[in-house]
Structures are given as structure tokens and as C-alpha cells.
Amino acid sequence: MAKPERGLVAAGMRALRKNKTLKYGVPMMLLIIGGSFGLREFTQIRYDALKLHSKKLKDAKLDEWQNIRGPRPWEDSKSVQEQQQ
């Protein structure tokens, strides 16, 4: 009795391999649905980072800043730093 069952299983597997919906449609749908979830996660990371950045800007003390000029290409950077101190 084992042989007829094997024949049915083999015939069923051959039929599944020839089915174009299973061969091409199911992987395509998995790619579309999986890509949707992946993109959602990446965009959520972006919005979380923006939220943290805006929180740091709210805490910043903007009235107590000092403008410090960097050295020009023809100037010596050490002498400019000594003049600013």
C-alpha cells in the first residue's frame, strides 16, 4: 500500500511545481507585503531620530552662545586659538 501513496504524493508535488501561481505569485506577494513592513520600520527609525533631535534643540540655551571663528587657510591655527582665549 505504500507505493500508491507515494505515487499520489509525487503527482501532487509535480502539480505544485507546475502551478505558476505558487511559483511566481506567492513569492511576489511575500516580497510586496514583507517590503511594506520593512519600510515601515525604517521610516519609524527616521521619525524617532527627528523627535530626539527636536528635544535636544528645545533644551539648548541659545542666548548664551559665542561665535568662534575658525582659522583661514593662510593663517596658523595655533595663533588664532591663542588670540581667542
XYZ file of N, CA and C in Angstrom:
255
model
N 0.803 -1.201 0.000
C 0.000 0.000 0.000
C 0.847 1.268 0.000
N 2.079 1.165 0.334
C 2.929 2.335 0.404
C 3.210 2.899 -0.976
N 3.270 2.053 -1.986
C 3.607 2.537 -3.319
C 2.532 3.422 -3.941
N 1.246 3.113 -3.873
C 0.252 4.028 -4.453
C 0.233 5.380 -3.745
N 0.472 5.408 -2.436
C 0.510 6.679 -1.710
C 1.680 7.524 -2.191
N 2.814 6.878 -2.425
C 3.972 7.616 -2.930
C 3.682 8.204 -4.295
N 2.966 7.473 -5.100
C 2.620 7.967 -6.431
C 1.722 9.190 -6.360
N 0.806 9.181 -5.440
C -0.079 10.337 -5.267
C 0.686 11.556 -4.771
N 1.594 11.326 -3.833
C 2.389 12.432 -3.291
C 3.286 13.001 -4.378
N 3.923 12.134 -5.153
C 4.797 12.599 -6.225
C 4.004 13.354 -7.285
N 2.818 12.851 -7.624
C 1.982 13.540 -8.613
C 1.541 14.907 -8.080
N 1.214 14.952 -6.807
C 0.823 16.230 -6.199
C 1.970 17.222 -6.186
N 3.178 16.767 -5.905
C 4.350 17.652 -5.898
C 4.632 18.177 -7.304
N 4.497 17.305 -8.316
C 4.700 17.738 -9.699
C 3.672 18.798 -10.083
N 2.449 18.601 -9.650
C 1.398 19.576 -9.959
C 1.682 20.920 -9.275
N 2.214 20.890 -8.052
C 2.553 22.133 -7.350
C 3.712 22.856 -8.020
N 4.681 22.098 -8.516
C 5.817 22.719 -9.194
C 5.403 23.388 -10.494
N 4.401 22.853 -11.163
C 3.953 23.421 -12.435
C 2.994 24.583 -12.245
N 2.458 24.752 -11.067
C 1.497 25.814 -10.794
C 2.213 27.164 -10.794
N 1.873 28.035 -11.750
C 2.564 29.324 -11.883
C 2.225 30.285 -10.744
N 1.043 30.131 -10.181
C 0.673 30.999 -9.065
C 1.577 30.742 -7.873
N 1.814 29.479 -7.575
C 2.698 29.158 -6.459
C 4.157 29.469 -6.780
N 4.526 29.337 -8.036
C 5.925 29.535 -8.424
C 6.297 31.020 -8.464
N 5.400 31.849 -8.963
C 5.718 33.272 -9.132
C 4.852 34.208 -8.277
N 3.602 33.883 -8.105
C 2.683 34.780 -7.415
C 2.918 34.864 -5.923
N 3.090 33.725 -5.268
C 3.277 33.719 -3.816
C 4.575 34.422 -3.418
N 5.732 34.157 -4.074
C 6.941 34.916 -3.709
C 6.803 36.416 -3.949
N 6.086 36.798 -5.021
C 5.884 38.220 -5.295
C 5.039 38.875 -4.207
N 3.992 38.210 -3.782
C 3.153 38.761 -2.718
C 3.928 38.847 -1.403
N 4.742 37.839 -1.123
C 5.568 37.892 0.093
C 6.550 39.054 0.034
N 7.121 39.311 -1.132
C 8.048 40.425 -1.293
C 7.341 41.769 -1.082
N 6.158 41.913 -1.635
C 5.415 43.173 -1.500
C 4.997 43.402 -0.051
N 4.442 42.388 0.570
C 3.966 42.537 1.955
C 5.138 42.688 2.917
N 6.186 41.884 2.721
C 7.373 41.999 3.578
C 8.071 43.338 3.407
N 8.118 43.845 2.166
C 8.720 45.152 1.914
C 7.957 46.267 2.595
N 6.650 46.134 2.634
C 5.826 47.133 3.303
C 6.164 47.212 4.790
N 6.273 46.064 5.430
C 6.624 46.055 6.849
C 8.045 46.567 7.081
N 8.973 46.197 6.193
C 10.356 46.673 6.327
C 10.452 48.175 6.189
N 9.764 48.742 5.205
C 9.795 50.192 5.026
C 9.170 50.923 6.203
N 8.137 50.331 6.784
C 7.513 50.959 7.948
C 8.507 51.061 9.098
N 9.299 50.006 9.301
C 10.279 50.031 10.390
C 11.356 51.088 10.141
N 11.839 51.179 8.896
C 12.885 52.165 8.597
C 12.372 53.595 8.719
N 11.152 53.862 8.287
C 10.637 55.217 8.427
C 10.368 55.553 9.891
N 9.999 54.571 10.689
C 9.785 54.819 12.116
C 11.090 55.218 12.786
N 12.196 54.616 12.389
C 13.508 54.987 12.930
C 13.800 56.445 12.601
N 13.481 56.856 11.382
C 13.723 58.234 10.966
C 12.930 59.215 11.817
N 11.655 58.922 12.036
C 10.824 59.836 12.823
C 11.238 59.855 14.297
N 11.690 58.725 14.819
C 12.185 58.700 16.197
C 13.441 59.557 16.330
N 14.319 59.494 15.339
C 15.538 60.303 15.374
C 15.198 61.792 15.305
N 14.229 62.169 14.481
C 13.827 63.574 14.405
C 13.228 64.052 15.720
N 12.487 63.178 16.379
C 11.884 63.542 17.658
C 12.965 63.802 18.716
N 13.997 62.952 18.731
C 15.089 63.156 19.682
C 15.851 64.442 19.375
N 16.044 64.733 18.096
C 16.775 65.935 17.707
C 16.023 67.199 18.129
N 14.715 67.209 17.947
C 13.938 68.385 18.333
C 13.923 68.553 19.852
N 13.990 67.445 20.581
C 14.020 67.520 22.045
C 15.319 68.180 22.508
N 16.468 67.860 21.831
C 17.739 68.494 22.191
C 17.717 69.973 21.891
N 17.051 70.373 20.797
C 17.005 71.792 20.450
C 16.164 72.580 21.452
N 15.132 71.972 22.003
C 14.320 72.662 23.000
C 15.111 72.917 24.278
N 16.008 71.998 24.627
C 16.796 72.133 25.845
C 18.020 73.039 25.665
N 18.363 73.390 24.443
C 19.569 74.185 24.188
C 19.380 75.617 24.690
N 20.452 76.189 25.222
C 20.441 77.575 25.701
C 20.985 78.453 24.576
N 20.095 79.027 23.797
C 20.512 79.775 22.616
C 20.939 81.204 22.935
N 20.673 81.691 24.128
C 21.071 83.061 24.484
C 22.515 83.142 24.958
N 23.129 82.021 25.271
C 24.468 82.025 25.860
C 25.538 81.500 24.907
N 25.349 81.623 23.607
C 26.328 81.092 22.684
C 27.327 82.162 22.294
N 28.478 81.722 21.820
C 29.537 82.640 21.417
C 30.017 82.229 20.034
N 30.129 83.182 19.142
C 30.583 82.908 17.787
C 32.107 82.808 17.776
N 32.631 81.666 17.388
C 34.075 81.453 17.354
C 34.481 81.206 15.910
N 35.348 82.052 15.408
C 35.799 81.941 14.021
C 36.956 80.954 13.931
N 36.901 80.098 12.935
C 37.999 79.172 12.680
C 39.094 79.848 11.882
N 40.262 79.238 11.820
C 41.378 79.848 11.087
C 41.159 79.797 9.578
N 41.676 80.828 8.900
C 41.640 80.857 7.442
C 42.742 79.924 6.919
N 42.673 79.519 5.665
C 43.680 78.584 5.152
C 45.108 79.132 5.221
N 45.298 80.456 5.124
C 46.634 81.029 5.154
C 47.100 81.381 6.569
N 46.232 81.222 7.569
C 46.592 81.540 8.945
C 47.059 80.290 9.677
N 47.865 80.500 10.698
C 48.300 79.412 11.564
C 47.195 79.163 12.596
N 46.741 77.922 12.709
C 45.602 77.638 13.576
C 45.946 77.833 15.057
N 47.169 77.589 15.432
C 47.545 77.761 16.846
C 47.512 79.216 17.258
N 47.971 80.119 16.400
C 47.963 81.540 16.761
C 46.526 82.062 16.855
N 45.640 81.603 16.001
C 44.244 82.035 16.053
C 43.594 81.558 17.340
N 43.898 80.330 17.764
C 43.346 79.797 19.010
C 43.863 80.566 20.205
N 45.123 80.971 20.196
C 45.677 81.735 21.300
C 45.023 83.127 21.384
N 44.720 83.734 20.242
C 44.084 85.055 20.249
C 42.652 84.969 20.796
N 41.956 83.878 20.549
C 40.580 83.752 21.019
C 40.495 83.487 22.502
N 41.519 82.931 23.082
C 41.486 82.642 24.522
C 41.868 83.852 25.258
